[in-house]
Amino acid sequence: MYSILLSTHNVVRWLVLAVGVFAVVRVWRGWMTRAAWTESETKVLKAYTGVASLQFVVGIVLYLMSPLVRQGWGDMGAAMRDANLRKFVVEHPLMMIVAVALVHIGAGRVRKVTSDSGRYQAATIFWGIAIAITLGFIPWARPFLPF
Ligand code: HEM
């Protein structure tokens, strides 16, 4: 079960990145060109919040099952002094929770704001920060694919 979750988490990372980068480029272009917000952008919004939420749920379950995390919680002091353990016990989960929250806050702002340019602006800022955090806190030293 643990290895299936880890593999799923590994692969879904590429979905999050692909949809996230696509979404940010698209809303940034919409903001710059003063485009109208259309049904297509709403679909992109749903896709980005959807894959980010999926990865979040898999990440939480993985956190509860991971032997690495269990080892870290077993001796938190030692885990904080070990860069690899600290990454998986604290830094990666915490920053990814922030990133996923920003994706949702951005989507919430889009729904609230009434002007199209305001929608594009909010989405660009919140999703831009979210994708930067995601890129920065993915453990790139791990395999690029599970197989
Ligand atoms: C957009 C969000 C996220 C992305 C893109 C992401 C990406 C990744 C990647 C690529 C790995 C390495 C997988 C491997 O070694 O094959 C990983 C490991 C891990 N992630 Fe995430 N993650 C995200 C969110 C989360 C969240 C929210 C949590 C927990 C709250 C979490 C917990 C973990 C843990 C515990 C591991 C290491 C598990 C182990 O080696 O035993 N992740 N993550």
CSV table of C-alpha atoms and ligand atoms in Angstrom, one decimal:
chain,number,residue,atom,x,y,z
A,1,MET,CA,0.0,0.0,0.0
A,2,TYR,CA,2.8,2.4,1.0
A,3,SER,CA,4.8,1.8,-2.2
A,4,ILE,CA,1.6,2.3,-4.4
A,5,LEU,CA,1.0,5.6,-2.6
A,6,LEU,CA,4.6,6.7,-3.1
A,7,SER,CA,4.5,5.8,-6.8
A,8,THR,CA,1.2,7.6,-7.2
A,9,HIS,CA,2.6,10.7,-5.4
A,10,ASN,CA,5.6,10.6,-7.7
A,11,VAL,CA,3.6,10.5,-10.9
A,12,VAL,CA,0.9,12.9,-9.9
A,13,ARG,CA,3.7,15.5,-9.3
A,14,TRP,CA,4.1,15.7,-13.1
A,15,LEU,CA,0.3,16.3,-13.5
A,16,VAL,CA,0.4,19.1,-10.9
A,17,LEU,CA,3.4,20.7,-12.6
A,18,ALA,CA,2.0,20.4,-16.1
A,19,VAL,CA,-1.5,21.7,-15.3
A,20,GLY,CA,0.0,24.3,-12.9
A,21,VAL,CA,2.5,25.8,-15.4
A,22,PHE,CA,-0.1,25.7,-18.1
A,23,ALA,CA,-2.6,27.5,-15.9
A,24,VAL,CA,-0.1,30.2,-14.8
A,25,VAL,CA,1.0,30.9,-18.4
A,26,ARG,CA,-2.6,31.1,-19.5
A,27,VAL,CA,-3.9,33.5,-16.8
A,28,TRP,CA,-0.8,35.6,-17.1
A,29,ARG,CA,-1.4,36.0,-20.8
A,30,GLY,CA,-5.1,36.8,-20.1
A,31,TRP,CA,-4.1,39.5,-17.6
A,32,MET,CA,-1.5,41.0,-20.0
A,33,THR,CA,-3.9,41.0,-23.0
A,34,ARG,CA,-7.0,42.1,-21.0
A,35,ALA,CA,-8.8,39.1,-22.3
A,36,ALA,CA,-12.3,38.1,-21.2
A,37,TRP,CA,-12.6,35.3,-18.6
A,38,THR,CA,-14.2,32.4,-20.4
A,39,GLU,CA,-15.6,28.9,-19.6
A,40,SER,CA,-12.2,27.5,-20.7
A,41,GLU,CA,-10.4,29.4,-17.9
A,42,THR,CA,-12.9,28.0,-15.4
A,43,LYS,CA,-12.1,24.5,-16.7
A,44,VAL,CA,-8.4,25.2,-16.2
A,45,LEU,CA,-9.2,26.5,-12.7
A,46,LYS,CA,-11.0,23.2,-11.9
A,47,ALA,CA,-8.2,21.1,-13.3
A,48,TYR,CA,-5.5,22.9,-11.2
A,49,THR,CA,-7.5,22.8,-8.0
A,50,GLY,CA,-8.4,19.2,-8.7
A,51,VAL,CA,-4.9,17.8,-9.3
A,52,ALA,CA,-3.5,19.9,-6.4
A,53,SER,CA,-6.2,18.5,-4.1
A,54,LEU,CA,-5.5,14.9,-5.2
A,55,GLN,CA,-1.8,15.3,-4.5
A,56,PHE,CA,-2.6,16.8,-1.2
A,57,VAL,CA,-4.8,13.9,-0.1
A,58,VAL,CA,-2.2,11.3,-1.3
A,59,GLY,CA,0.5,13.3,0.5
A,60,ILE,CA,-1.4,13.3,3.8
A,61,VAL,CA,-2.0,9.5,3.7
A,62,LEU,CA,1.7,9.0,2.6
A,63,TYR,CA,2.8,11.1,5.6
A,64,LEU,CA,0.8,8.9,8.0
A,65,MET,CA,2.3,5.7,6.4
A,66,SER,CA,5.9,6.7,5.6
A,67,PRO,CA,8.6,4.8,7.6
A,68,LEU,CA,10.8,7.8,7.0
A,69,VAL,CA,8.3,10.2,8.7
A,70,ARG,CA,7.8,7.6,11.5
A,71,GLN,CA,11.5,7.5,12.1
A,72,GLY,CA,11.6,11.3,12.2
A,73,TRP,CA,8.7,11.6,14.7
A,74,GLY,CA,10.5,8.9,16.8
A,75,ASP,CA,13.3,11.4,17.6
A,76,MET,CA,12.3,14.9,16.5
A,77,GLY,CA,15.5,16.5,17.8
A,78,ALA,CA,17.7,14.2,15.7
A,79,ALA,CA,15.3,14.6,12.7
A,80,MET,CA,15.7,18.4,12.8
A,81,ARG,CA,19.5,18.0,12.6
A,82,ASP,CA,19.3,15.6,9.7
A,83,ALA,CA,18.6,17.6,6.4
A,84,ASN,CA,17.0,14.6,4.6
A,85,LEU,CA,14.6,13.7,7.5
A,86,ARG,CA,13.8,17.3,8.2
A,87,LYS,CA,12.8,17.7,4.5
A,88,PHE,CA,10.2,14.9,4.6
A,89,VAL,CA,9.0,15.4,8.2
A,90,VAL,CA,8.6,19.2,8.1
A,91,GLU,CA,9.7,21.3,5.1
A,92,HIS,CA,8.2,19.4,2.1
A,93,PRO,CA,4.8,18.8,3.7
A,94,LEU,CA,4.5,22.2,5.2
A,95,MET,CA,5.4,24.1,2.1
A,96,MET,CA,3.2,21.9,-0.1
A,97,ILE,CA,0.3,22.5,2.1
A,98,VAL,CA,0.9,26.3,1.7
A,99,ALA,CA,1.2,25.8,-2.1
A,100,VAL,CA,-2.1,23.9,-2.3
A,101,ALA,CA,-3.8,26.4,-0.1
A,102,LEU,CA,-2.7,29.2,-2.4
A,103,VAL,CA,-4.1,27.4,-5.4
A,104,HIS,CA,-7.5,27.3,-3.6
A,105,ILE,CA,-7.3,30.9,-2.3
A,106,GLY,CA,-6.5,32.0,-5.9
A,107,ALA,CA,-9.5,30.1,-7.2
A,108,GLY,CA,-11.7,31.6,-4.4
A,109,ARG,CA,-10.6,35.1,-5.4
A,110,VAL,CA,-11.4,34.4,-9.0
A,111,ARG,CA,-14.9,33.4,-8.0
A,112,LYS,CA,-15.4,36.5,-5.8
A,113,VAL,CA,-13.9,39.2,-8.0
A,114,THR,CA,-16.3,40.7,-10.6
A,115,SER,CA,-14.0,42.1,-13.2
A,116,ASP,CA,-12.2,39.8,-15.7
A,117,SER,CA,-8.9,41.6,-15.3
A,118,GLY,CA,-9.2,41.2,-11.5
A,119,ARG,CA,-9.8,37.5,-12.0
A,120,TYR,CA,-6.7,37.1,-14.2
A,121,GLN,CA,-4.6,39.2,-11.8
A,122,ALA,CA,-5.6,37.2,-8.7
A,123,ALA,CA,-5.1,33.9,-10.5
A,124,THR,CA,-1.7,34.9,-11.8
A,125,ILE,CA,-0.4,36.1,-8.4
A,126,PHE,CA,-1.7,33.3,-6.2
A,127,TRP,CA,-1.0,30.5,-8.7
A,128,GLY,CA,2.4,32.0,-9.7
A,129,ILE,CA,3.5,31.9,-6.0
A,130,ALA,CA,2.0,28.4,-5.6
A,131,ILE,CA,3.8,26.9,-8.6
A,132,ALA,CA,7.1,28.5,-7.5
A,133,ILE,CA,6.8,27.0,-4.1
A,134,THR,CA,5.9,23.6,-5.6
A,135,LEU,CA,8.9,23.7,-7.9
A,136,GLY,CA,11.2,24.8,-5.0
A,137,PHE,CA,10.1,22.1,-2.5
A,138,ILE,CA,9.7,19.0,-4.7
A,139,PRO,CA,12.4,16.6,-3.5
A,140,TRP,CA,14.3,16.5,-6.9
A,141,ALA,CA,16.9,14.2,-5.6
A,142,ARG,CA,14.3,11.4,-5.6
A,143,PRO,CA,13.6,9.4,-8.9
A,144,PHE,CA,11.8,11.3,-11.6
A,145,LEU,CA,9.5,8.3,-12.2
A,146,PRO,CA,8.7,5.3,-9.9
A,147,PHE,CA,9.7,2.7,-12.4
B,1,HEM,C1,1.6,19.7,-4.9
B,1,HEM,C2,1.9,19.0,-3.8
B,1,HEM,C3,3.0,18.0,-3.7
B,1,HEM,C4,4.0,17.5,-4.6
B,1,HEM,C5,4.2,18.0,-6.1
B,1,HEM,C6,4.8,16.5,-4.0
B,1,HEM,C7,5.8,15.8,-4.6
B,1,HEM,C8,6.5,14.8,-4.0
B,1,HEM,C9,7.5,14.0,-4.7
B,1,HEM,C10,7.9,14.1,-6.1
B,1,HEM,C11,8.0,13.1,-3.7
B,1,HEM,C12,9.0,12.0,-4.0
B,1,HEM,C13,8.3,10.7,-4.4
B,1,HEM,C14,9.3,9.5,-4.6
B,1,HEM,O1,10.3,9.4,-3.9
B,1,HEM,O2,9.0,8.7,-5.5
B,1,HEM,C15,7.3,13.3,-2.5
B,1,HEM,C16,7.5,12.7,-1.3
B,1,HEM,C17,6.8,12.8,-0.2
B,1,HEM,N1,5.7,13.7,0.0
B,1,HEM,FE1,5.0,15.0,-1.3
B,1,HEM,N2,4.3,16.3,-2.7
B,1,HEM,C18,3.2,17.2,-2.5
B,1,HEM,C19,2.5,17.4,-1.4
B,1,HEM,C20,2.7,16.6,-0.2
B,1,HEM,C21,1.9,16.8,1.0
B,1,HEM,C22,0.8,17.8,1.2
B,1,HEM,C23,2.4,15.9,1.9
B,1,HEM,C24,2.0,15.7,3.3
B,1,HEM,C25,1.3,16.5,4.1
B,1,HEM,C26,3.5,15.2,1.3
B,1,HEM,C27,4.3,14.3,1.9
B,1,HEM,C28,5.3,13.6,1.3
B,1,HEM,C29,6.1,12.6,2.0
B,1,HEM,C30,5.9,12.2,3.5
B,1,HEM,C31,7.0,12.1,1.1
B,1,HEM,C32,8.1,11.1,1.3
B,1,HEM,C33,7.6,9.7,1.6
B,1,HEM,C34,8.7,8.7,1.8
B,1,HEM,O3,9.7,8.7,1.2
B,1,HEM,O4,8.4,7.8,2.7
B,1,HEM,N3,3.6,15.7,0.0
B,1,HEM,N4,6.4,14.4,-2.7
